[in-house]
Short mmCIF file of C-alpha atoms in Angstrom, two decimals:
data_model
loop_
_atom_site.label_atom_id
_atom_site.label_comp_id
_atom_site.label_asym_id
_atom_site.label_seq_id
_atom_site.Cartn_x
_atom_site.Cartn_y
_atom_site.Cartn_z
CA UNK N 1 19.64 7.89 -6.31
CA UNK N 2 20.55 3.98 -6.25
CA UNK N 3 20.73 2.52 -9.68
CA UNK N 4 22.40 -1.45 -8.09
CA UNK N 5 19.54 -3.81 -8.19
CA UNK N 6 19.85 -6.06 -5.66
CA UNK N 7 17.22 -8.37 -6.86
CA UNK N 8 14.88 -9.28 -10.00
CA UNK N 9 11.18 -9.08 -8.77
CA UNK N 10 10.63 -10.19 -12.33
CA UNK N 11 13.04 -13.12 -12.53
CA UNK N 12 11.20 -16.91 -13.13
CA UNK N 13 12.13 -18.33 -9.53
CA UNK N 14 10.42 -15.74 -8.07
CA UNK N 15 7.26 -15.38 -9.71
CA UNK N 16 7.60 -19.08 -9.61
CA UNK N 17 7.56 -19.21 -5.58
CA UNK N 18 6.51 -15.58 -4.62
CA UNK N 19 6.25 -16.20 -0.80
CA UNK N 20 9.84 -18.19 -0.63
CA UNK N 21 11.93 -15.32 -2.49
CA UNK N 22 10.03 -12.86 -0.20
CA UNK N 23 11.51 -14.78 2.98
CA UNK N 24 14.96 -14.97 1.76
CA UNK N 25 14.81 -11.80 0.74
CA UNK N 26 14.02 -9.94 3.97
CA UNK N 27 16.88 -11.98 5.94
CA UNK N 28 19.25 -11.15 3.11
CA UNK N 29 18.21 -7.78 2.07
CA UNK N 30 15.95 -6.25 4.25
CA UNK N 31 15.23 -3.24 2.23
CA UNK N 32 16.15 -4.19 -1.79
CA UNK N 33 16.81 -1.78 -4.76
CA UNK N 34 15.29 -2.95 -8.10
CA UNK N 35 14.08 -1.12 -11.58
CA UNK N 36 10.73 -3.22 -11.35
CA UNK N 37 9.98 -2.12 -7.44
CA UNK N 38 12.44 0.49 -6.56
CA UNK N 39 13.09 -0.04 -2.99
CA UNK N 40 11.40 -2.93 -1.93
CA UNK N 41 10.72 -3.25 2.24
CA UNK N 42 10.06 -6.77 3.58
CA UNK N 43 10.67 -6.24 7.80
CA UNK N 44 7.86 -6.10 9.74
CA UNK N 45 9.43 -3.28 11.64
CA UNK N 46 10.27 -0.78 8.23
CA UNK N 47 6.83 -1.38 7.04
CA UNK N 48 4.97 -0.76 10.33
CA UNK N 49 7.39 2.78 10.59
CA UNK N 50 6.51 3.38 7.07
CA UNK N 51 2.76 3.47 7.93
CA UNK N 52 2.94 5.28 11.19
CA UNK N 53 4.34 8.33 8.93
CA UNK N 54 2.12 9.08 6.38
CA UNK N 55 3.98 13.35 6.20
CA UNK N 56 7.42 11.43 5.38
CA UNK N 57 6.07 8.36 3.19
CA UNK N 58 3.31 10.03 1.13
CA UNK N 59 0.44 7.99 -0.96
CA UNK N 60 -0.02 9.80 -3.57
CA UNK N 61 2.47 7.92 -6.21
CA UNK N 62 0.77 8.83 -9.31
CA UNK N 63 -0.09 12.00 -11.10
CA UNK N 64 -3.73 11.21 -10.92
CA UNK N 65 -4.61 11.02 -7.17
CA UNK N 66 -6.85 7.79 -6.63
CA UNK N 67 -9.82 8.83 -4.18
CA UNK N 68 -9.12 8.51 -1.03
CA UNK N 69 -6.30 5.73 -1.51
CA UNK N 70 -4.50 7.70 -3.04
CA UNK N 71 -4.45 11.13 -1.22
CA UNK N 72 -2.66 12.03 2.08
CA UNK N 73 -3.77 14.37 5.15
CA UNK N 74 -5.64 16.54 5.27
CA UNK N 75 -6.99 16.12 1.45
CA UNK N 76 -7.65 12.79 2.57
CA UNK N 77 -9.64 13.11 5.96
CA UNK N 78 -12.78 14.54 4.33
CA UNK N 79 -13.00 11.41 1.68
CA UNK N 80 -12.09 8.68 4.78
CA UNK N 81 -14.88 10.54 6.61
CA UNK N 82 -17.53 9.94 4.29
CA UNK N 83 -16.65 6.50 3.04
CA UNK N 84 -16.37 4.88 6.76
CA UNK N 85 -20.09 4.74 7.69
CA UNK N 86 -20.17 2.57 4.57
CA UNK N 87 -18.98 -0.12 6.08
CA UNK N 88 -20.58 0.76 9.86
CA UNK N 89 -21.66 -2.00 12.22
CA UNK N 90 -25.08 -1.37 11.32
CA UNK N 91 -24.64 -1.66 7.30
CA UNK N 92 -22.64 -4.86 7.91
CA UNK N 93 -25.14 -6.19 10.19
CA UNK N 94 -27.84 -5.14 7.25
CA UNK N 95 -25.91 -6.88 4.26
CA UNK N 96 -25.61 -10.22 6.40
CA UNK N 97 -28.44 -11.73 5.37
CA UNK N 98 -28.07 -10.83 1.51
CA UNK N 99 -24.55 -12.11 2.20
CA UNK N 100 -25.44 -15.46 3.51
CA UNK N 101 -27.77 -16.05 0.85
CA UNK N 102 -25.68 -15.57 -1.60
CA UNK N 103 -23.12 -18.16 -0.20
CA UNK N 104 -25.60 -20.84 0.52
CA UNK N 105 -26.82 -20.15 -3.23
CA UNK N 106 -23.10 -20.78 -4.38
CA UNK N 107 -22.16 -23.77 -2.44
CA UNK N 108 -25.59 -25.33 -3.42
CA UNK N 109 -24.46 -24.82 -7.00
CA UNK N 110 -21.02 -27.15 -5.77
CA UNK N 111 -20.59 -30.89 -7.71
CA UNK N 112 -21.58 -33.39 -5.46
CA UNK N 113 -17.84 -35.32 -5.25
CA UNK N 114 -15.62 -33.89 -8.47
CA UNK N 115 -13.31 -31.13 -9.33
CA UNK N 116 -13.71 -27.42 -9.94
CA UNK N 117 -11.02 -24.65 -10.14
CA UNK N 118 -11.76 -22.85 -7.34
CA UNK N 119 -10.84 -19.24 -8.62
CA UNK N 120 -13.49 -18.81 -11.77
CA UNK N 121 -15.99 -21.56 -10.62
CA UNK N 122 -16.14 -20.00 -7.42
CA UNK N 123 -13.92 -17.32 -5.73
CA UNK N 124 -14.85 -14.89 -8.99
CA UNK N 125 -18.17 -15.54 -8.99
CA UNK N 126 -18.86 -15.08 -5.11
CA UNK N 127 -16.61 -12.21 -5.56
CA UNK N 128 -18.32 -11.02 -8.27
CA UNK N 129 -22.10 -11.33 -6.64
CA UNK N 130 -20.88 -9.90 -3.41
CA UNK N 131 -19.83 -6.59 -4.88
CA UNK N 132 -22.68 -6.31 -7.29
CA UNK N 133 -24.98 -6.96 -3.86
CA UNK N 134 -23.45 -4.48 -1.89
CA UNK N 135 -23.03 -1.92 -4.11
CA UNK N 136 -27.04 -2.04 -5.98
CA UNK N 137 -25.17 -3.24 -9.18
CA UNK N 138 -27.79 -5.28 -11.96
CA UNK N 139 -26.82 -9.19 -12.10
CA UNK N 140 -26.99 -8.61 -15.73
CA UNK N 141 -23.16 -6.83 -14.56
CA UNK N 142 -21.89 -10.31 -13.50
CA UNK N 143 -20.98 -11.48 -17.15
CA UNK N 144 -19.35 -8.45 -18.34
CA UNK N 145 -17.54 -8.24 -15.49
CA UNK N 146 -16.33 -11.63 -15.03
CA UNK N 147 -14.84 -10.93 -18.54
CA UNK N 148 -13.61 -8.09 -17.67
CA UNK N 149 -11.59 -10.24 -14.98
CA UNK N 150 -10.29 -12.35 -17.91
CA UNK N 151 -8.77 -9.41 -19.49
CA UNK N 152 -7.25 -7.75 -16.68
CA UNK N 153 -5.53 -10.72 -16.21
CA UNK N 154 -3.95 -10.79 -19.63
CA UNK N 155 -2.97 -7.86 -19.78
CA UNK N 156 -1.35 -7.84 -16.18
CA UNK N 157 0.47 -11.25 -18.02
CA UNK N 158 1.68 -8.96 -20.76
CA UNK N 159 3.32 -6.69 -18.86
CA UNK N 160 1.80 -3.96 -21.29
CA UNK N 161 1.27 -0.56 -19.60
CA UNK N 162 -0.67 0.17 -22.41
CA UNK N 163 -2.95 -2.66 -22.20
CA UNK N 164 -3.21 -2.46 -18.46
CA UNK N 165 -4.43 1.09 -18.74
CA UNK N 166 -7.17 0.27 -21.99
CA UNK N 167 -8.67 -2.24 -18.99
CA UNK N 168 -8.95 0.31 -16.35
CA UNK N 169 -10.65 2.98 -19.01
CA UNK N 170 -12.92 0.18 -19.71
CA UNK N 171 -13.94 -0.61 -16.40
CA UNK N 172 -14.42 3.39 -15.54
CA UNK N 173 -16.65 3.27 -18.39
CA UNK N 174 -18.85 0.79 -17.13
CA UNK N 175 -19.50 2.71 -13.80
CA UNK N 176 -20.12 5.96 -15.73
CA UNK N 177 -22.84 4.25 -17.31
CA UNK N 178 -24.08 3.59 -14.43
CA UNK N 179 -24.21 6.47 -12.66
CA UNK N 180 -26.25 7.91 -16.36
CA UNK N 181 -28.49 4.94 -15.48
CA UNK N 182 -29.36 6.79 -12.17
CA UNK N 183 -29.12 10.21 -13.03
CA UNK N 184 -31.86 9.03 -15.57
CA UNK N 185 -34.05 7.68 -13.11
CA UNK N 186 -34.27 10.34 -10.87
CA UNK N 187 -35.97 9.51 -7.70
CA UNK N 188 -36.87 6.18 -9.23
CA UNK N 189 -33.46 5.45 -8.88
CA UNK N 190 -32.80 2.40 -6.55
CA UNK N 191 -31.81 3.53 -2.89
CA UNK N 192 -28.56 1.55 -2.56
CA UNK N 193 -24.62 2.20 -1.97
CA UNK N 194 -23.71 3.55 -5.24
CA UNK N 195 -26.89 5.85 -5.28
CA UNK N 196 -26.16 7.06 -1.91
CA UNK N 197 -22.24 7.89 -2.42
CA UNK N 198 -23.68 10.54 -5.90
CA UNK N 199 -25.34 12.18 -3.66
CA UNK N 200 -22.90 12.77 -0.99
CA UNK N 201 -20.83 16.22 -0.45
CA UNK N 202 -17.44 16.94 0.84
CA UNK N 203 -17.00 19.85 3.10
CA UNK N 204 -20.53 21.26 1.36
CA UNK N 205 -19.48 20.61 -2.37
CA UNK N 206 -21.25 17.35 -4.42
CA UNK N 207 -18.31 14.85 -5.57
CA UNK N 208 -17.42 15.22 -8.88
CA UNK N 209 -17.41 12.03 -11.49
CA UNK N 210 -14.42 11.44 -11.35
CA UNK N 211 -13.87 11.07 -7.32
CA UNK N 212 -17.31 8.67 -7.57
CA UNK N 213 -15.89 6.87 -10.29
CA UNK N 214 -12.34 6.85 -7.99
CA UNK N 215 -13.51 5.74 -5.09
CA UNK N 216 -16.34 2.44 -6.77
CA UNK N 217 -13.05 1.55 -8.71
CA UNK N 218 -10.87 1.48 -5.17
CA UNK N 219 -13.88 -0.56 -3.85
CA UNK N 220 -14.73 -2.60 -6.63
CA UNK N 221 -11.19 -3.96 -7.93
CA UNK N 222 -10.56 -4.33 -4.65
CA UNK N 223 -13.42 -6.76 -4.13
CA UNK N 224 -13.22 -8.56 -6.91
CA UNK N 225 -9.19 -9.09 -7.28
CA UNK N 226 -8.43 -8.99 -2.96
CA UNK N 227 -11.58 -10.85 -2.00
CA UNK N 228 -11.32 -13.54 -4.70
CA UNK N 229 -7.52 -14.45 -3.91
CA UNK N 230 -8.36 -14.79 -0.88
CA UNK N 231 -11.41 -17.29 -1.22
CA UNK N 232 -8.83 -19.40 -3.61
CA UNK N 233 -6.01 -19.03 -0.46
CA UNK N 234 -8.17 -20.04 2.08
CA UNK N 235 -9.82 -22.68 0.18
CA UNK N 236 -6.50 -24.40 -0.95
CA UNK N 237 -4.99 -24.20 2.39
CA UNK N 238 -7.66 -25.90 3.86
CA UNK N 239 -7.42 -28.79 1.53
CA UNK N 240 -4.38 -29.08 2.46
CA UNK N 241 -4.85 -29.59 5.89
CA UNK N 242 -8.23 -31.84 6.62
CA UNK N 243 -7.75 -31.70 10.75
CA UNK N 244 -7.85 -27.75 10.09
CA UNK N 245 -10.71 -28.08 8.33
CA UNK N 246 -13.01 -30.57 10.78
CA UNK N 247 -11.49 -28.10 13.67
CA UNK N 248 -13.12 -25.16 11.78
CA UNK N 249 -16.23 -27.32 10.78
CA UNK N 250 -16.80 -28.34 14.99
CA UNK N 251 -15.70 -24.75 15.88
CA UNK N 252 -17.24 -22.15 13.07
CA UNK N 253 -16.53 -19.59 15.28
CA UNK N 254 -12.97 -19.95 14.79
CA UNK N 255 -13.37 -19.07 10.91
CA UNK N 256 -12.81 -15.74 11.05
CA UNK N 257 -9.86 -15.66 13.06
CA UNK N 258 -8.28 -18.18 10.91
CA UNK N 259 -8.99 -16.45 7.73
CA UNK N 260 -7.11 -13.60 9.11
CA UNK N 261 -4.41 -15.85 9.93
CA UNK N 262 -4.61 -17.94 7.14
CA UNK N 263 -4.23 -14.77 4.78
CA UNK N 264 -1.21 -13.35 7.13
CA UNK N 265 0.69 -16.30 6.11
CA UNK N 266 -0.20 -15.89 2.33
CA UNK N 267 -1.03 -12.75 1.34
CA UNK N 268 -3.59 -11.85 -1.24
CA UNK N 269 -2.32 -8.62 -2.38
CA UNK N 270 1.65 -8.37 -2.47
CA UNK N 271 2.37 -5.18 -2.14
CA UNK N 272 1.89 -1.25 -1.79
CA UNK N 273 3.84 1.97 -2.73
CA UNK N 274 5.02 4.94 -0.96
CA UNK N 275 7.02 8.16 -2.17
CA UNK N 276 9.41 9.86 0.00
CA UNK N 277 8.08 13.72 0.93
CA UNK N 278 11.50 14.11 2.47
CA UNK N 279 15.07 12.45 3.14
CA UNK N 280 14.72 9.44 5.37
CA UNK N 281 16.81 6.02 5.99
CA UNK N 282 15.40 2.87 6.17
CA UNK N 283 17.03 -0.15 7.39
CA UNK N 284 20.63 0.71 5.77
CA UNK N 285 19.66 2.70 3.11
CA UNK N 286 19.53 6.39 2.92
CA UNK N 287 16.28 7.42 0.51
CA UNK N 288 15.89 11.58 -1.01
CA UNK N 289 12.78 13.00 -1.89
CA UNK N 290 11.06 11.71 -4.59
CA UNK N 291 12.24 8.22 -4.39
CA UNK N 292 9.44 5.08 -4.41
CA UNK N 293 9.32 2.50 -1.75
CA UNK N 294 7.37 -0.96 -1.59
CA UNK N 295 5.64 -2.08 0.84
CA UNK N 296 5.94 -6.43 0.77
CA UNK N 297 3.26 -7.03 2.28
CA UNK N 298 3.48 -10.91 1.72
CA UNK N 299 7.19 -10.65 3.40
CA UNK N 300 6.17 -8.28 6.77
CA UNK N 301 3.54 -10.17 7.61
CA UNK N 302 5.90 -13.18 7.80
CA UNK N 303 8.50 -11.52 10.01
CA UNK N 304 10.33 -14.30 12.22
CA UNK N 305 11.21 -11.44 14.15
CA UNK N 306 7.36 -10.96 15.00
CA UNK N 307 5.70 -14.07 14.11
CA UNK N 308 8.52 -16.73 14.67
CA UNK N 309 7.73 -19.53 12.70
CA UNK N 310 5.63 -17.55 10.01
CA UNK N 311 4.32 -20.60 8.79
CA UNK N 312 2.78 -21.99 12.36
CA UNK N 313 -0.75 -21.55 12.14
CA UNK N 314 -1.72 -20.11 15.51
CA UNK N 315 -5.12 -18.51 16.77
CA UNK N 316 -3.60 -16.92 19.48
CA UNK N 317 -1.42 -14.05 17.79
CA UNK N 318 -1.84 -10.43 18.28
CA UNK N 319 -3.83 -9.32 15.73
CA UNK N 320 -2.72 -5.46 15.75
CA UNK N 321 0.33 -7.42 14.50
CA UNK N 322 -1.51 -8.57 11.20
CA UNK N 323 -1.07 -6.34 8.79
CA UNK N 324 -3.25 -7.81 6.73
CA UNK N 325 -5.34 -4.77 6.47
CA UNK N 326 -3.11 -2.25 6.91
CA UNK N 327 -2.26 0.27 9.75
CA UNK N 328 -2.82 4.00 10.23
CA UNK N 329 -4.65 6.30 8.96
CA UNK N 330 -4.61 4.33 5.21
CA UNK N 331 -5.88 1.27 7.17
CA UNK N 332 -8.26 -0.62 4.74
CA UNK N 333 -11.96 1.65 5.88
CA UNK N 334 -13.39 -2.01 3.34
CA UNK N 335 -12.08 -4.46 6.30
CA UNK N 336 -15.19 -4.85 8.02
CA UNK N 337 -17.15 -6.21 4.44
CA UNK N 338 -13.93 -7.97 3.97
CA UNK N 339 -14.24 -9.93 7.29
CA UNK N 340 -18.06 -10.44 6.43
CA UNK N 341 -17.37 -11.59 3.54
CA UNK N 342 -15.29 -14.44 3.90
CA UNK N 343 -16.30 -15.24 6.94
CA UNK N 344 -19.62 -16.37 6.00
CA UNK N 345 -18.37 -18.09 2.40
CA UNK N 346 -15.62 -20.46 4.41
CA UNK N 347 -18.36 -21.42 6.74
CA UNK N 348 -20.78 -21.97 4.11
CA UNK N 349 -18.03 -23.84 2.29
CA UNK N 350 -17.13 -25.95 5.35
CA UNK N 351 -20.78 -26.55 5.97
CA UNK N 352 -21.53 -27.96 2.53
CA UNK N 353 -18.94 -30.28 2.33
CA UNK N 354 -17.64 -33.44 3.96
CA UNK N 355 -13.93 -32.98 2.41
CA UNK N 356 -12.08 -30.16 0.35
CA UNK N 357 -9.02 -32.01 -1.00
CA UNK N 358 -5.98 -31.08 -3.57
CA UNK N 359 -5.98 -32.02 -6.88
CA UNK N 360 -2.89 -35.13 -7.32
CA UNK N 361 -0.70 -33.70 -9.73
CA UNK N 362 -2.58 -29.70 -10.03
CA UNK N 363 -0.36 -27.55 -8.78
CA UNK N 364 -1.64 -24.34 -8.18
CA UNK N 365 -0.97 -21.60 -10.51
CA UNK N 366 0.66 -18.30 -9.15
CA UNK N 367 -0.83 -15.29 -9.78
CA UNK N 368 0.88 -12.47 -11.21
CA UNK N 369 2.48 -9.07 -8.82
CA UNK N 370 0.83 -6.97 -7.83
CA UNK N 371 -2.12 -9.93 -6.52
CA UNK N 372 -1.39 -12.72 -4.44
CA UNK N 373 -2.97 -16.13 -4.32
CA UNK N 374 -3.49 -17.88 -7.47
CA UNK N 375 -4.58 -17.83 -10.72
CA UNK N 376 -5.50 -21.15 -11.59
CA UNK N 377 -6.07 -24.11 -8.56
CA UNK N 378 -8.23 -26.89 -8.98
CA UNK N 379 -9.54 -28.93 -5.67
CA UNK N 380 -11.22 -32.10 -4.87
CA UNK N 381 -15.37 -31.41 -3.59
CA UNK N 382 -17.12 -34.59 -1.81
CA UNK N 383 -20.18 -33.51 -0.25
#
């Protein structure tokens, strides 16, 4: 097994400029050994082959199999089964209406012409609402949870395994109580997502606790880390760009297709990890069993070789390209809510505003691996 490093995923210029040590990265070492990351892949190509084959590049990468994330064929096919009609056509079309409320109530809620920091005056909290919407959870949640937020962020800033995992147990915590809640209530329960997925089966057996708990946590960081960065990388790049932005306002259409693009150029979740089942080479490395790769994300989806200019913003591009969501069978079964999602907040954003603008002199604040986006960025409203 390698021990060289050939880079520091850690060092200060990167976490300083995340997306420019990514590019110069993949040209100068397309597939990059490092203690943090083990072997990091940033081609397009690599990454696509790496999640065309789940039997050689297996998911399961901890001892504790996350459900279904976190399981490979055919463990996994009963668990994607049951979560996919989740996020149907017909639920989607169902939560739009809850969804668009909730947007018009937070861009109503917008100052008038002044500053905010877009990521806790508004990407957490629309994140936050959102999930607690979708999946029956109390408002009362909102609070708790937007601390929670706080403290996952510190501790992801410490670099503590120990006070990364007291966050998680916390978090699993609060769902358990939740589920009591229901169990308590018995048919008064409310008929929503998370009462639904208790009393679902899997090939004829109930899921246990700890699969429920599992598979809300999957859906629920997800939401409110993915789904936030996002709002706060969609929402600065737009400031940025103000012909973009009266484009998208004349043409709200458009919005979705640019979010995906948008978020293709700058990703809101960095990366993903794989561990070899059996010996395999990728790019010029030769891996064994056992090893851990990386999948950069934030680097494939920037591929000159497939994008050329990866920071062209074009409507055009093929989007089984976009890896955005992920390919194969671990493709993200949340994309559809995802789409929703920030589809209708951009174009409630756009519509309640005459200008989005930068900050002089606020430089965004990166977030820390493994999210994307930022963690601080404050933005000019006039209305």
């Amino acid at each position: 097994m390698s021990t060289h490093n050939d880079w520091d995923p850690r060092a200060p210029e990167v976490l300083a400029n995340p997306i420019h040590a990514y590019d110069a990265m993949r040209k100068r070492c397309p597939v990059a050994h490092s203690d943090a990351m083990h072997h990091s892949v940033f081609q397009h190509a690599d990454v696509m082959r790496i999640l065309l084959d789940p039997e050689t590049f297996s998911n399961r990468t901890a001892g504790c199999a996350s459900v279904p994330h976190g399981m490979d064929p055919p463990e996994h096919t009963p668990y994607r089964r049951l979560i996919e009609p989740y996020f149907s056509p017909a639920r989607m079309a169902a939560f739009r209406p809850e969804c668009e409320r909730i947007c018009a109530e937070l861009t109503a809620r917008l100052p008038r012409d002044g500053e905010l920091e877009i990521m806790f005056d508004f990407a957490h909290p629309f994140s936050l609402s959102m999930q607690c919407a979708f999946l029956g959870w109390p408002e009362e949640l909102h609070a708790p949870l937007l601390d929670w937020i706080h403290k996952k962020n510190l501790a992801l800033l410490s670099g503590e395994a120990e006070a990364v995992a007291a966050v998680a147990t916390e978090f699993d915590g609060t769902i358990l109580r939740l589920l009591d809640a229901r169990r308590t209530a018995g048919p008064d329960a409310p008929d929503d997502a998370t009462t639904r997925l208790m009393h679902e089966t899997v090939e004829g057996r109930p899921i246990a606790d700890d699969a429920i708990v599992s598979i809300l946590r999957n859906w629920t960081v997800g939401e409110l880390g993915t789904i936030a960065s996002s709002v706060g990388i969609i929402a600065h790049y737009l400031a940025e760009r103000p012909r973009l932005q009266e484009r998208l306002r004349a043409n709200p259409d458009l919005v979705r297709a640019a979010n995906d693009e948008i978020l293709r150029m700058h990703a809101p979740l960095i990366a993903n990890r794989r561990t070899l089942t059996r010996n395999a080479r990728i790019g010029d490395k030769n891996l064994s069993v056992g090893e851990r790769v990386t999948l950069m994300w934030a680097s494939a989806n920037r591929d000159e070789a497939v994008f050329g200019d990866p920071d062209e913003f074009r409507l055009d591009r093929d989007p089984g390209l976009n890896l955005l969501y992920g390919v194969g069978v671990h493709a993200c079964p949340g994309a559809p809510l995802a789409r929703l999602e920030l589809e209708a907040v951009v174009r409630a954003l756009l519509a309640a505003t005459r200008e989005i603008a930068p900050v002089a002199d606020a430089s965004p604040i990166p977030s820390v691996y493994p999210a994307g986006g930022y963690r601080e960025a404050r933005l000019r409203i006039r209305r």
